[in-house]
Every structure is written in C-alpha cells, then in structure tokens.
Coordinates of C-alpha atoms in Angstrom, one line a residue:
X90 CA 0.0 0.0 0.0
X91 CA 3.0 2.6 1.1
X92 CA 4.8 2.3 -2.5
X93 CA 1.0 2.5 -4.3
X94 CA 0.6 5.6 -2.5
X95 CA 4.2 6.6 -3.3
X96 CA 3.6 6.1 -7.2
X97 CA 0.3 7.7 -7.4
X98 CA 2.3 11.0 -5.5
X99 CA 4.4 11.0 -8.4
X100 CA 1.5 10.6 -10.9
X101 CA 0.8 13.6 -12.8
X102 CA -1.7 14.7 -15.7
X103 CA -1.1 17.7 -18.3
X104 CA -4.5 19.1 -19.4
X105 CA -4.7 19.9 -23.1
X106 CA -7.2 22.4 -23.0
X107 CA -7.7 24.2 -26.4
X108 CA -3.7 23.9 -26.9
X109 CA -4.6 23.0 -30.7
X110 CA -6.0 26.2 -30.7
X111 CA -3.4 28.5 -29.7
X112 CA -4.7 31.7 -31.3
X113 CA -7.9 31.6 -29.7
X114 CA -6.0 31.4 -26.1
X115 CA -6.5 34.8 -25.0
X116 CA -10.1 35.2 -26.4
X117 CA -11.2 32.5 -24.9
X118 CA -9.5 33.5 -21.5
X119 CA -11.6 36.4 -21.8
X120 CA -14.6 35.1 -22.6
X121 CA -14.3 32.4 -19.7
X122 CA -13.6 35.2 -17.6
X123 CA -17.0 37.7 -18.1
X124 CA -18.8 34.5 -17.8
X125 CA -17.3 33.6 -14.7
X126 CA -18.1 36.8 -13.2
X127 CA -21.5 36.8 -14.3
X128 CA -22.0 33.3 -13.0
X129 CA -20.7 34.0 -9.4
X130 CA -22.4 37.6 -9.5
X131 CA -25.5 36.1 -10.9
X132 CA -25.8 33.3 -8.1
X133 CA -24.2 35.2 -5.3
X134 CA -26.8 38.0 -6.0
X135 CA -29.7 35.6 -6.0
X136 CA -28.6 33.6 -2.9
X137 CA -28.9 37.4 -1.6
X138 CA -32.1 38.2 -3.1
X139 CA -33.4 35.3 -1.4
X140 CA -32.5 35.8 1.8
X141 CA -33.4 39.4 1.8
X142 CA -37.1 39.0 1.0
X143 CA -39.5 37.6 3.2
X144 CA -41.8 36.8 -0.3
X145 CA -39.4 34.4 -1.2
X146 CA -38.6 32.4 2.0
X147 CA -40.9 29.7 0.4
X148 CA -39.3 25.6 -0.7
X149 CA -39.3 26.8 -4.3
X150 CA -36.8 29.6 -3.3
X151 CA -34.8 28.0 -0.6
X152 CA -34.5 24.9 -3.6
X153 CA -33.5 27.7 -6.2
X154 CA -31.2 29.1 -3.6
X155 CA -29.3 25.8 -3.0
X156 CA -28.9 25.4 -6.6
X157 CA -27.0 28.9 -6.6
X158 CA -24.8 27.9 -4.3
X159 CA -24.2 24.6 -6.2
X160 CA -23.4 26.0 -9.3
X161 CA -21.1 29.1 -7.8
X162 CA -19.2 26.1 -6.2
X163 CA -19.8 24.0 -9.2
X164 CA -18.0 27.1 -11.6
X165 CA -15.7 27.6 -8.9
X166 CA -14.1 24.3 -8.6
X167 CA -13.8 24.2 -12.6
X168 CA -13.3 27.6 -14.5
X169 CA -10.3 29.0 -12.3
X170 CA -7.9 26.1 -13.6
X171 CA -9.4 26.6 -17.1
X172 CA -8.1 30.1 -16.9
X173 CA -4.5 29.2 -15.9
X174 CA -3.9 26.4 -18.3
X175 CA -5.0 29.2 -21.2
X176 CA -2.9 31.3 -20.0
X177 CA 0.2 29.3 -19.1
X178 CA 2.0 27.1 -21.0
X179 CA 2.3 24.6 -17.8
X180 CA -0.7 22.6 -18.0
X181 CA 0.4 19.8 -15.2
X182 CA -1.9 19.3 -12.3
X183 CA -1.2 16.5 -9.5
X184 CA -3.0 13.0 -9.2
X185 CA -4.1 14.7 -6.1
X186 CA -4.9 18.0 -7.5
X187 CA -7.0 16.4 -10.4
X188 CA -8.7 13.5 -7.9
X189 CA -9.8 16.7 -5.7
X190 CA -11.1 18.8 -8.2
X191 CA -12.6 16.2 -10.0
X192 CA -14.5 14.9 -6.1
X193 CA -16.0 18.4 -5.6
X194 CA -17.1 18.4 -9.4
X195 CA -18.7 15.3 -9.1
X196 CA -20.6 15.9 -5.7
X197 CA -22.0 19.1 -7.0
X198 CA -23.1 17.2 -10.6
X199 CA -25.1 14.4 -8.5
X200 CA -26.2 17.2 -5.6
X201 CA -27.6 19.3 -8.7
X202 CA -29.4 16.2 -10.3
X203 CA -31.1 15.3 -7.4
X204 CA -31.9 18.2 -6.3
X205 CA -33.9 19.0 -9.8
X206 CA -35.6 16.2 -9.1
X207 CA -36.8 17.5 -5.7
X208 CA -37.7 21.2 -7.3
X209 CA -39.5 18.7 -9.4
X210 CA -41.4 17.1 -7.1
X211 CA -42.1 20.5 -5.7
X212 CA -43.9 21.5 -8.5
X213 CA -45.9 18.8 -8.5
X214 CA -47.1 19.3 -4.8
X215 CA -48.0 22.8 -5.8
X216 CA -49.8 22.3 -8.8
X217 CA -51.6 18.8 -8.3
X218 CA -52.1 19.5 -4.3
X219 CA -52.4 23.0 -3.2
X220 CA -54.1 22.7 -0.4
X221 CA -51.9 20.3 1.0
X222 CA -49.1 22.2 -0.5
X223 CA -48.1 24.2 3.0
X224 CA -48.1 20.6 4.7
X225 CA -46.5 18.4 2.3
X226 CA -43.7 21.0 1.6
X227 CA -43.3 21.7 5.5
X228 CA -39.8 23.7 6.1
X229 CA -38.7 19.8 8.0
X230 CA -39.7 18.5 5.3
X231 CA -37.9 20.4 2.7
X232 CA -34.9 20.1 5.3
X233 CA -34.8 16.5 5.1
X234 CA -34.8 16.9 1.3
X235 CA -32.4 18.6 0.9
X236 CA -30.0 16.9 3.5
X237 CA -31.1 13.5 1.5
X238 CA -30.1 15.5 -1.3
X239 CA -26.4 16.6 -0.4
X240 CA -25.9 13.1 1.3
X241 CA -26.3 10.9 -1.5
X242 CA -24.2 13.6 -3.6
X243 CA -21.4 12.6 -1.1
X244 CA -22.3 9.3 -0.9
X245 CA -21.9 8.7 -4.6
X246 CA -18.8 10.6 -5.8
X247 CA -17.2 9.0 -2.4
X248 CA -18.0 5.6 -4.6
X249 CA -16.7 7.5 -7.7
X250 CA -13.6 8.5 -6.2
X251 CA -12.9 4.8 -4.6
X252 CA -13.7 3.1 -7.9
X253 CA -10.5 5.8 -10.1
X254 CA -8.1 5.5 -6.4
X255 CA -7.8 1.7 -7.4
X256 CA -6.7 2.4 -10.9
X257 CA -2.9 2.6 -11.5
X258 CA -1.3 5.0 -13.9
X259 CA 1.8 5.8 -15.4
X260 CA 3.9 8.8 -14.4
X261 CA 3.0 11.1 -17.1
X262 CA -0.8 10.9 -18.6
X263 CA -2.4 13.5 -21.2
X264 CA -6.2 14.5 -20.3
X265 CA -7.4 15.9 -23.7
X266 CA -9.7 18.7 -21.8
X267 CA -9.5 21.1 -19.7
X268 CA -10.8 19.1 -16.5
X269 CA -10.2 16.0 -14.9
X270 CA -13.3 14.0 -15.5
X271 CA -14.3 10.6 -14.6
X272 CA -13.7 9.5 -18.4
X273 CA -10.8 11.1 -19.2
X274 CA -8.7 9.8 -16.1
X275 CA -10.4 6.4 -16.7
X276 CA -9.1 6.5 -20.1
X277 CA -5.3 7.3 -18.8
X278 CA -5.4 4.3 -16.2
X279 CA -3.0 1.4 -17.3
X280 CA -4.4 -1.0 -15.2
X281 CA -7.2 -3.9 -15.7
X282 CA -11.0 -1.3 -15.9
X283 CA -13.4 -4.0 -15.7
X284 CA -14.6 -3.0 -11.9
X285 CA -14.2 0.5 -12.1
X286 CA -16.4 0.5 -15.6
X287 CA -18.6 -1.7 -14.0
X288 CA -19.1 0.4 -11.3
X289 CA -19.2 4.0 -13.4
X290 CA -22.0 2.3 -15.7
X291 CA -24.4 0.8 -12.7
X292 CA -23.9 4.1 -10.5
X293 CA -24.0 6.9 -13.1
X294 CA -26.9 5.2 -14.8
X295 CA -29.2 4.9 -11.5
X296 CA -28.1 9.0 -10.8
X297 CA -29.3 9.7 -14.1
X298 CA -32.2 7.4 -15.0
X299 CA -33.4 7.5 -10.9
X300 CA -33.4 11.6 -11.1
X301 CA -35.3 11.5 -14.6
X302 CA -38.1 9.1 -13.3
X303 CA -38.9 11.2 -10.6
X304 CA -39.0 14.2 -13.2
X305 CA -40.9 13.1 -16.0
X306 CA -43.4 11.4 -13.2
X307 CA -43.5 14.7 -11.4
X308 CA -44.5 16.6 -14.4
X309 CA -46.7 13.5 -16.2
X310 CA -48.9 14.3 -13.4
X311 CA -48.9 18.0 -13.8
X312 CA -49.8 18.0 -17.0
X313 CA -52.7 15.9 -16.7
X314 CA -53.9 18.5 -13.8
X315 CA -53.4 21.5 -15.8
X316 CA -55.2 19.9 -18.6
X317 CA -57.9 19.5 -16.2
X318 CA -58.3 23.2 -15.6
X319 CA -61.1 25.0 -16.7
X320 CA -59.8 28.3 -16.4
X321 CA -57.6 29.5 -19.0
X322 CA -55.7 32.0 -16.7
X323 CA -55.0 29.2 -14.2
X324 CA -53.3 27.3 -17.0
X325 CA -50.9 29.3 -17.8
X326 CA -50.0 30.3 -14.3
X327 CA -49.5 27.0 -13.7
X328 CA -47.1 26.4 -17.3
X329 CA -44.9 29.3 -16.1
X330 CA -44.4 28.2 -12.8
X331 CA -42.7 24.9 -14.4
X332 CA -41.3 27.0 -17.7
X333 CA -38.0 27.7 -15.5
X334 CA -37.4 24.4 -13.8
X335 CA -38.2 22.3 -17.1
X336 CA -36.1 24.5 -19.2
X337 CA -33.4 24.1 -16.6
X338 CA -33.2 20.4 -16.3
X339 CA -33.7 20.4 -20.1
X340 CA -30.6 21.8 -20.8
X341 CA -28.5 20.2 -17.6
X342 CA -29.8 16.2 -18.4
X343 CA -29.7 16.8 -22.4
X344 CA -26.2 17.6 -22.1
X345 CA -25.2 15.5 -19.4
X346 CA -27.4 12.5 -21.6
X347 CA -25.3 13.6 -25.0
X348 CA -21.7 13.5 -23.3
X349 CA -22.0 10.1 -21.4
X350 CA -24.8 8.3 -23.1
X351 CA -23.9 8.7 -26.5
X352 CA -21.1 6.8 -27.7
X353 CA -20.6 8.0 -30.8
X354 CA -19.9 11.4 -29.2
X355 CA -16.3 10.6 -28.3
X356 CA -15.0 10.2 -31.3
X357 CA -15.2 13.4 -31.1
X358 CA -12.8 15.3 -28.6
X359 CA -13.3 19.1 -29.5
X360 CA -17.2 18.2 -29.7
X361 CA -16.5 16.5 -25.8
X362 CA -14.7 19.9 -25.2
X363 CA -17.1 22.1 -26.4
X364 CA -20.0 20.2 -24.6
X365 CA -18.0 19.9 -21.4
X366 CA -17.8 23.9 -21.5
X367 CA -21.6 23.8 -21.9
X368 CA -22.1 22.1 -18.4
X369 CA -19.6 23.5 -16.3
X370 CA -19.0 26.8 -17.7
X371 CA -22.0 28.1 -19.2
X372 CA -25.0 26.3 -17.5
X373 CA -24.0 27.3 -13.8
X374 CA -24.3 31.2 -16.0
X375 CA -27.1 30.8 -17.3
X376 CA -29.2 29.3 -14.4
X377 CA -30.1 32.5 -12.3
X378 CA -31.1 34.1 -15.9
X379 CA -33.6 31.1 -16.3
X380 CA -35.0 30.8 -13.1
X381 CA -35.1 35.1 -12.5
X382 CA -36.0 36.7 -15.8
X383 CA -39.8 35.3 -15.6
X384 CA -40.4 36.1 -12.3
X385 CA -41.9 39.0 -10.7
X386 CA -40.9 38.7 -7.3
X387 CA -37.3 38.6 -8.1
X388 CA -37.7 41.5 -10.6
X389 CA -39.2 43.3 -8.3
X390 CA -36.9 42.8 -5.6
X391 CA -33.9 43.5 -8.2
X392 CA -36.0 46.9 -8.9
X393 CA -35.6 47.9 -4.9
X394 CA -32.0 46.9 -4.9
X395 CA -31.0 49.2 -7.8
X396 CA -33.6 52.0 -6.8
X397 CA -32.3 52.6 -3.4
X398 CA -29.2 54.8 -3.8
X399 CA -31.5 57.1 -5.1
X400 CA -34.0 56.9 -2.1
X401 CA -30.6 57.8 0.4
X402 CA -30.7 61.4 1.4
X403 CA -28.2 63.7 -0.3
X404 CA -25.0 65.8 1.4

C-alpha cells in the first residue's frame, strides 16, 4: 500500500485544454472570464435576493437558492484552472490536485441532479395538491430533502472517487480537456478497468435514470392537472411556474445525456470539449437568468436593490 501511495504522489496529468487552438488562447480566457463573473455575480446576487425577501422564504426559493450555491461552487471548482492552463504554458496538475477537483465536481453534478428532481417534485405538490401544499412542503420536510439531497451527492462521488483511487497510472498521462473528468482519467489508467467501468455504468446510470423518473413522473402528473383546468388563466400560471425548472433540467440532463450516453460522441474530442464547456461553464451562467427573468418577485426585488441609492438622502 505505502509504495502505491508513493507512485500515485508522483502521478501527474497535463491538461490539453484548447492547446490545438493557440490563437484563440487569449479570447477564450476572456470570454471564460466575463462568464465567470457573471455566474458567481448572478448566483451570489440571488442567494442574496433570497435571503433578503421575506416573499421568497418559500421551498421553491430555498430549492432555487441551494442550486445557486451549487453552481457558484460547481463554476468555482472548474473555471479558475481553465483560466490558468489558457494562460500558461504549464498545463500539469497533481494526481491529487485532479482527484480533488474532480470529487468536488462530481458531488456538486449528483447534488444538482437530485436536487432537480426535488424542485420537481415541488412543483408537482403545488400544482396537483395546493391545499396540502403548506403541509406536504413543510420547512422539515424540505430540510430533510435537501439533507437526502447533499448526502447521497457525497455518498456517490465518495464511490466515484474509490472506484479511479484503485486504478494505477503511469507517471505522465495527457487529459485531452481542460478538466479532470471521470472518463478522461479512466481512459489514462493502465491497469485492468473492468470493476471500475462496471461500477461508473451501474452508478452513473441509476443517478441519471433514478433523477429523470422522478422528473418526467412529477411533471406526467402535472400536466394531466393543468389539462384538467377549466380556467384559462390558471393554466398558464401553472405552465410558467414549471417553464423555468423544465427549461433548466432540459438543458443540464440533455447535455449530461449527450456526453455520457452517447457513444458516438467521443470520437469526437473538440465536440466532448465544447459540450464539457456547456455544463460546467456556461450552465451554472445561465441558471439564475432562467429561473429570474420570468419572475416577478425577483424583478421586483432587483427593482428595490438598484432604486435605493436614489431613495438615500443627499449631502
């Protein structure tokens, strides 16, 4: 065990990046970098927002206000080593530098899928049972949830990270992204990969196929409700309360369903690259635009924020 700990120490992984594209280094530092300040303004602002008004201390906030703080962590763990390695020409990261960014990646992935699926189910309490909404949905309740949530997240990248730590690898191994991923350290591993595929394909495939059940049951039943309703008005009210969410986990499982689903994907690596950027870059961005542009408390609460400079007394 002492001289398997001693190699992996000495195991280290250079990170391609978009190296074959050296002329687009510096725009796409810059780029990477607006959209990394948007992201952790965007979430950090509506973690904020949140807190600050009493309207929104309801499960469907406190759900949207864990998912902030996923996908500022999510962005955080990711896009700061994606902006060194376009900048420098070292691209090396440890065994134990990749292992650890690629454990907090992975626990904030699975956290973010299942909790979907409970702003999922959320919906569905509100929509199918609103009278039973306040009781169903109580704030123990929702705490429960959401520890369940971040516990399994843990749980599951903890089997993740067991199932690469039995791998061996040779000194030097070339990661052609800009991340260290499950499949792309997998891939560099010269060692025998039946167990740890086996357990990557049972495990990844319950996360994803467990999470999309409870989804497309969740929102099965809400659409027969709403077709139910007689009232035009209360139709769409109840359509844009689910607009954000199902254009959110849209995006997130498509994605996630293309890159590790698909196998005809790999063959392409700048496709793998450009797809990775979509997950971890650009949807923890685009999140708090999705779930904030179409609602009015939010808005409104923006509206205050920016208004009251004005309202402070001059001199």
């Amino acid at each position: 065990m002492g001289s398997a700990d001693r190699n992996k120490s000495d195991v280290i992984f250079i990170l391609l990046g978009f190296s074959d594209y050296p002329e687009l280094q510096i725009p796409l530092f810059l780029v990477f970098l607006v959209i990394y300040m948007i992201t952790v303004v965007g979430n950090l602002g509506r973690i904020m927002i949140i807190r600050i008004n009493p309207k929104l201390h309801t499960p469907m906030y406190l759900f949207l206000s864990h998912l902030s703080l996923l996908d500022f962590c999510y962005s955080t763990v990711i896009t700061p080593k994606l902006l060194q390695i376009l900048l420098v020409e070292n691209r090396s990261i440890s065994f134990a530098s990749c292992i650890t960014q690629y454990s907090f990646a992975a626990i904030c992935v699975v956290t973010e899928a299942f909790l979907l699926a409970a702003m999922a189910y959320d919906r569905f309490v509100a929509i199918c049972n609103p009278l039973l909404y306040v009781v169903v949905m109580s704030p123990k309740r929702c705490a429960l949830l959401l520890i369940a949530v971040y516990t399994w997240g843990i749980i599951s990248s903890s089997i993740f990270i067991y199932s690469l730590l039995i791998l061996s690898f040779s000194s030097t191994n070339v990661i052609n992204n800009f991340l260290c991923e499950y499949s792309a350290i997998f891939s560099a591993s010269i060692s025998d990969k039946h167990v740890t595929e086996m357990i990557f394909f049972i495990l990844a495939n319950f996360n994803t196929f467990f999470t999309l059940i409870i989804v497309f049951t969740s929102y099965l039943f809400i659409f027969v409700t709403v077709l139910k309703m007689h009232s035009t008005s209360g139709r769409h009210k109840a359509f844009s309360t689910c607009a954000s969410h199902l254009t959110g986990v849209t995006i997130f499982f498509g994605i996630i369903l293309f890159l590790y689903c698909v196998p005809s994907s790999k063959s392409s690596w700048l496709l793998v690259r450009v797809n990775t950027v979509l997950y971890t870059v650009v949807i923890p961005m685009l999140n708090p635009l999705i779930y904030s542009l179409r609602n009015k408390d939010v808005k409104e609460t923006i509206r205050k924020l920016i208004e009251l400079p004005s309202r402070w007394p001059s001199g």
